[in-house]
């Protein structure tokens, strides 16, 4: 069992939890993810690792209420335990393996959309700690859905925040923000884009236009997360790749986003049925 | 005389009824049936059945006990060589192993060794008889809790070793849990007890640990004090055909389909994991996994076709599984090979484009290889396609362990005792051979256990 040590609601639908998972915390790297199964009847849900502390033996996960399973996860309170937390899964971010002289030439722009801000955080933190110039764009639909704004300020050189409705920061989407930032004279050697599939698609197009190489982190469907099921297959440069073991990060220029979006919605009909029937049993007394 | 008694038929669930549920197909023998069937054994001086069993169970001896009605005695004899008799009695290909070499089979029907093993195991479930030597405090790690790992861990624990099994998934059992469906191997009624029995021997099972990601073999040996490691990580990576349209929505690997259904229990309404079968399913492949996927899809309410490029005679699946599948209403489209998956405007499968095949000259394996008939392409309309083309070993371990060599096919290199190219690291089962059977994996696990014991005593 994996105990939840702290829990806080970052927005009415986004929750941050620190979970005890010593083996996982000892091995985790930026860019990797984990899988949570709340209880015996739950799904295996892939979530990004938004922070880890090797000394404490803890990992931090950020979950947004989307369907039945994420609703169940969010219903857990500090002091309770998840049945399973397993990982780290996937490949660490590319910069982890880069030679110091290579790294010294880089200027990173990390572009986060909504919940994707959580996994951007450890990447910014790592780059900052290693003295690599790093700017961050956080985009959300509206002010209430912004997360990690204060935390992110601490781990990057320049933070740019935008909301679609202009309720906080720059009014516009991440793509508009990026064009604006570049037009003001900022230049970057590498973009990392993490957010909803549609946001990653269009932000990649903007990067292409601006001539910035773009890495995206794909949140595909998964069951085991270790290469067994193939639910996560994506076409990258015309080749089938498994996001769980070969990803989740890929060259955004090469990803077939339209196919990836279709595949992500493969179980929509079944999930709609489940959501209708599902009554969350957690936190209502046993 | 004894051998004039015909083989005692085993009772099974009616095909029409079972096609709609996940209850076990075969009911097994009752005591009277088992004793009668046991009386057919000739007790050959040189029992060929024992030599054909990958773990060399003393078959005539246990059958003699059954004939006497001493079921506990029979269980004790089986337990000397097998830690998973209730599993093997159900899923072993007896027709090509013990029963295949039974003398009675020359002119008539062999003794139903598998059904007798199953009867003994079911009768004595939870009443373990195996005992352990005093603890020696030497730590051995086993990677994977499938048949190879469980067999290896059981033997080592019996000899006094301090054994920990590391399992990547949340439940122990490996392919027995995620691959083989409930209607062939009930999980709570059968598998759970056999794994409990391994735990009772003192084996610790740590789930949710992915060797190669969560920890490495190097760290287990260098930092956690494990003196030897057995790798029984199986062959978990699904193969696809490499034809156009395979990434359309509605194309699944058999691994995904079966894992959702078996491990995640998607067939049960109270479990959250979704599964998609739809009205019509084509399963591509002809092995046991293809049969399992097909019969699962059938039970989820679909019309199911098995699409296979050779003929029924070449199907690699066990005869019993093919027979059961046909009885239940699975349609066999033989000499048919998919060339493309066709999609609709929403990116979902619409049809499977296939080509007709004919059998040509025998290849190196002796099987006549299928050859496409030019111009014979046609479409099978379908909602779902399940690829059951075999699996290969996962590179997570070989790629993260120093000094561990692999073959061209990604299998771990190991000698006949399971020793890999790295001292102290042994391997067996599908991780070494590529996808094979439960019992061969168990045999490899036991062989490696012996080698580990010898290595650690040096």
Tab-separated table of C-alpha atoms in Angstrom, chain B residues 123-293:
chain	number	residue	atom	x	y	z
B	123	UNK	CA	-9.274	-31.819	-3.811
B	124	UNK	CA	-6.322	-30.814	-1.680
B	125	UNK	CA	-6.220	-27.092	-2.395
B	126	UNK	CA	-5.074	-25.117	0.628
B	127	UNK	CA	-3.865	-28.265	2.428
B	128	UNK	CA	-0.216	-27.912	1.591
B	129	UNK	CA	2.139	-30.755	2.222
B	130	UNK	CA	5.569	-29.462	1.086
B	131	UNK	CA	8.063	-28.605	3.815
B	132	UNK	CA	11.180	-26.444	3.939
B	133	UNK	CA	14.749	-27.014	5.082
B	134	UNK	CA	15.991	-24.714	7.907
B	135	UNK	CA	16.576	-21.138	6.728
B	136	UNK	CA	20.128	-20.482	5.493
B	137	UNK	CA	19.756	-16.695	5.317
B	138	UNK	CA	21.076	-16.454	1.758
B	139	UNK	CA	19.074	-13.963	-0.290
B	140	UNK	CA	17.989	-14.811	-3.841
B	141	UNK	CA	15.929	-12.498	-6.044
B	142	UNK	CA	13.460	-13.802	-8.610
B	143	UNK	CA	12.300	-11.447	-11.349
B	144	UNK	CA	8.734	-12.154	-12.396
B	145	UNK	CA	6.010	-14.142	-10.663
B	146	UNK	CA	4.927	-16.216	-13.632
B	147	UNK	CA	5.333	-19.981	-13.851
B	148	UNK	CA	9.147	-19.904	-14.223
B	149	UNK	CA	9.638	-17.565	-11.263
B	150	UNK	CA	7.157	-19.356	-9.011
B	151	UNK	CA	8.722	-22.769	-9.718
B	152	UNK	CA	12.251	-21.486	-9.157
B	153	UNK	CA	11.275	-19.613	-5.977
B	154	UNK	CA	9.429	-22.639	-4.551
B	155	UNK	CA	12.384	-24.966	-4.934
B	156	UNK	CA	14.849	-22.452	-3.485
B	157	UNK	CA	12.558	-21.738	-0.532
B	158	UNK	CA	12.211	-25.470	0.150
B	159	UNK	CA	15.993	-25.662	0.345
B	160	UNK	CA	16.127	-22.871	2.915
B	161	UNK	CA	16.927	-19.805	0.790
B	162	UNK	CA	15.512	-16.368	1.578
B	163	UNK	CA	13.638	-15.692	-1.675
B	164	UNK	CA	11.975	-12.468	-2.842
B	165	UNK	CA	9.992	-12.367	-6.083
B	166	UNK	CA	9.720	-8.962	-7.775
B	167	UNK	CA	6.604	-8.493	-9.914
B	168	UNK	CA	6.030	-5.516	-12.222
B	169	UNK	CA	2.237	-5.736	-12.210
B	170	UNK	CA	0.008	-5.298	-9.178
B	171	UNK	CA	-0.839	-8.976	-8.959
B	172	UNK	CA	1.343	-12.083	-8.860
B	173	UNK	CA	1.014	-14.835	-11.462
B	174	UNK	CA	2.393	-13.363	-14.677
B	175	UNK	CA	0.734	-14.810	-17.765
B	176	UNK	CA	-1.436	-17.025	-15.538
B	177	UNK	CA	-3.041	-13.838	-14.247
B	178	UNK	CA	-3.034	-11.477	-17.229
B	179	UNK	CA	-3.056	-13.920	-20.154
B	180	UNK	CA	-5.089	-17.037	-19.461
B	181	UNK	CA	-8.803	-16.295	-19.086
B	182	UNK	CA	-10.992	-17.128	-16.113
B	183	UNK	CA	-12.934	-19.790	-18.044
B	184	UNK	CA	-9.746	-21.831	-18.475
B	185	UNK	CA	-8.053	-20.989	-15.190
B	186	UNK	CA	-10.202	-19.524	-12.413
B	187	UNK	CA	-8.208	-16.884	-10.560
B	188	UNK	CA	-9.750	-16.814	-7.075
B	189	UNK	CA	-10.735	-20.472	-6.959
B	190	UNK	CA	-7.447	-21.903	-8.253
B	191	UNK	CA	-4.557	-19.563	-9.027
B	192	UNK	CA	-4.777	-17.530	-5.817
B	193	UNK	CA	-4.373	-20.688	-3.719
B	194	UNK	CA	-1.393	-21.972	-5.643
B	195	UNK	CA	0.370	-18.612	-5.242
B	196	UNK	CA	-0.580	-18.587	-1.541
B	197	UNK	CA	1.125	-21.960	-1.296
B	198	UNK	CA	4.355	-20.473	-2.696
B	199	UNK	CA	4.098	-17.690	-0.105
B	200	UNK	CA	3.540	-20.285	2.620
B	201	UNK	CA	6.978	-21.703	1.807
B	202	UNK	CA	8.364	-18.347	2.933
B	203	UNK	CA	8.726	-16.692	-0.474
B	204	UNK	CA	8.139	-12.938	-0.328
B	205	UNK	CA	6.391	-11.366	-3.315
B	206	UNK	CA	6.923	-7.661	-3.878
B	207	UNK	CA	4.464	-6.388	-6.495
B	208	UNK	CA	4.694	-3.008	-8.298
B	209	UNK	CA	8.470	-3.322	-8.760
B	210	UNK	CA	9.686	-3.152	-12.351
B	211	UNK	CA	13.180	-4.567	-12.557
B	212	UNK	CA	15.105	-2.366	-14.964
B	213	UNK	CA	13.083	0.710	-13.992
B	214	UNK	CA	12.211	0.781	-10.272
B	215	UNK	CA	15.428	-1.039	-9.371
B	216	UNK	CA	18.071	-2.768	-11.449
B	217	UNK	CA	19.598	-6.207	-11.101
B	218	UNK	CA	22.899	-4.462	-10.375
B	219	UNK	CA	21.420	-2.610	-7.416
B	220	UNK	CA	19.730	-5.772	-6.103
B	221	UNK	CA	23.109	-7.532	-6.067
B	222	UNK	CA	25.376	-4.643	-5.101
B	223	UNK	CA	23.173	-2.769	-2.627
B	224	UNK	CA	20.435	-5.088	-1.393
B	225	UNK	CA	22.539	-8.164	-0.717
B	226	UNK	CA	21.009	-10.637	-3.156
B	227	UNK	CA	23.621	-13.309	-3.901
B	228	UNK	CA	21.934	-14.625	-7.033
B	229	UNK	CA	19.111	-13.578	-9.339
B	230	UNK	CA	16.741	-15.639	-11.458
B	231	UNK	CA	15.157	-13.791	-14.385
B	232	UNK	CA	11.788	-15.233	-15.376
B	233	UNK	CA	10.370	-12.097	-16.901
B	234	UNK	CA	8.566	-13.890	-19.713
B	235	UNK	CA	7.851	-12.719	-23.226
B	236	UNK	CA	5.545	-9.797	-22.831
B	237	UNK	CA	5.984	-7.674	-25.940
B	238	UNK	CA	3.207	-8.071	-28.510
B	239	UNK	CA	3.981	-8.514	-32.192
B	240	UNK	CA	2.070	-6.755	-34.935
B	241	UNK	CA	1.981	-7.648	-38.634
B	242	UNK	CA	3.381	-4.406	-39.971
B	243	UNK	CA	0.500	-3.993	-42.427
B	244	UNK	CA	-1.232	-0.674	-43.205
B	245	UNK	CA	-4.019	0.375	-40.851
B	246	UNK	CA	-2.774	-1.398	-37.735
B	247	UNK	CA	-2.977	1.783	-35.666
B	248	UNK	CA	-6.650	2.363	-36.474
B	249	UNK	CA	-9.009	2.489	-33.508
B	250	UNK	CA	-10.328	-1.006	-32.858
B	251	UNK	CA	-7.069	-2.845	-33.558
B	252	UNK	CA	-5.722	-4.370	-30.359
B	253	UNK	CA	-2.921	-6.728	-29.441
B	254	UNK	CA	-4.194	-9.918	-27.821
B	255	UNK	CA	-2.073	-8.868	-24.838
B	256	UNK	CA	-4.051	-5.657	-24.419
B	257	UNK	CA	-7.401	-7.342	-24.928
B	258	UNK	CA	-6.631	-10.182	-22.519
B	259	UNK	CA	-4.909	-7.992	-19.906
B	260	UNK	CA	-7.916	-5.699	-19.788
B	261	UNK	CA	-10.210	-8.671	-19.447
B	262	UNK	CA	-8.208	-10.916	-17.111
B	263	UNK	CA	-5.894	-8.816	-14.937
B	264	UNK	CA	-8.135	-5.753	-14.908
B	265	UNK	CA	-11.372	-7.794	-14.907
B	266	UNK	CA	-13.044	-5.612	-17.532
B	267	UNK	CA	-15.685	-8.324	-18.056
B	268	UNK	CA	-17.045	-7.538	-14.614
B	269	UNK	CA	-19.355	-4.550	-14.312
B	270	UNK	CA	-17.967	-3.540	-10.924
B	271	UNK	CA	-14.414	-3.056	-12.270
B	272	UNK	CA	-13.598	0.255	-13.967
B	273	UNK	CA	-11.278	-0.787	-16.818
B	274	UNK	CA	-13.036	-0.619	-20.211
B	275	UNK	CA	-12.813	-3.215	-22.984
B	276	UNK	CA	-14.040	-3.057	-26.556
B	277	UNK	CA	-15.201	-6.073	-28.549
B	278	UNK	CA	-18.162	-4.787	-30.521
B	279	UNK	CA	-20.464	-6.863	-32.714
B	280	UNK	CA	-17.863	-8.590	-34.818
B	281	UNK	CA	-14.250	-9.455	-34.080
B	282	UNK	CA	-11.484	-10.937	-36.216
B	283	UNK	CA	-8.660	-12.562	-34.270
B	284	UNK	CA	-5.510	-12.967	-36.357
B	285	UNK	CA	-3.382	-15.976	-35.371
B	286	UNK	CA	-3.824	-19.624	-34.487
B	287	UNK	CA	-2.151	-20.242	-31.126
B	288	UNK	CA	-3.573	-20.663	-27.646
B	289	UNK	CA	-3.546	-16.910	-27.151
B	290	UNK	CA	-5.635	-16.462	-30.295
B	291	UNK	CA	-8.144	-19.009	-28.980
B	292	UNK	CA	-8.234	-17.263	-25.589
B	293	UNK	CA	-8.810	-13.858	-27.174
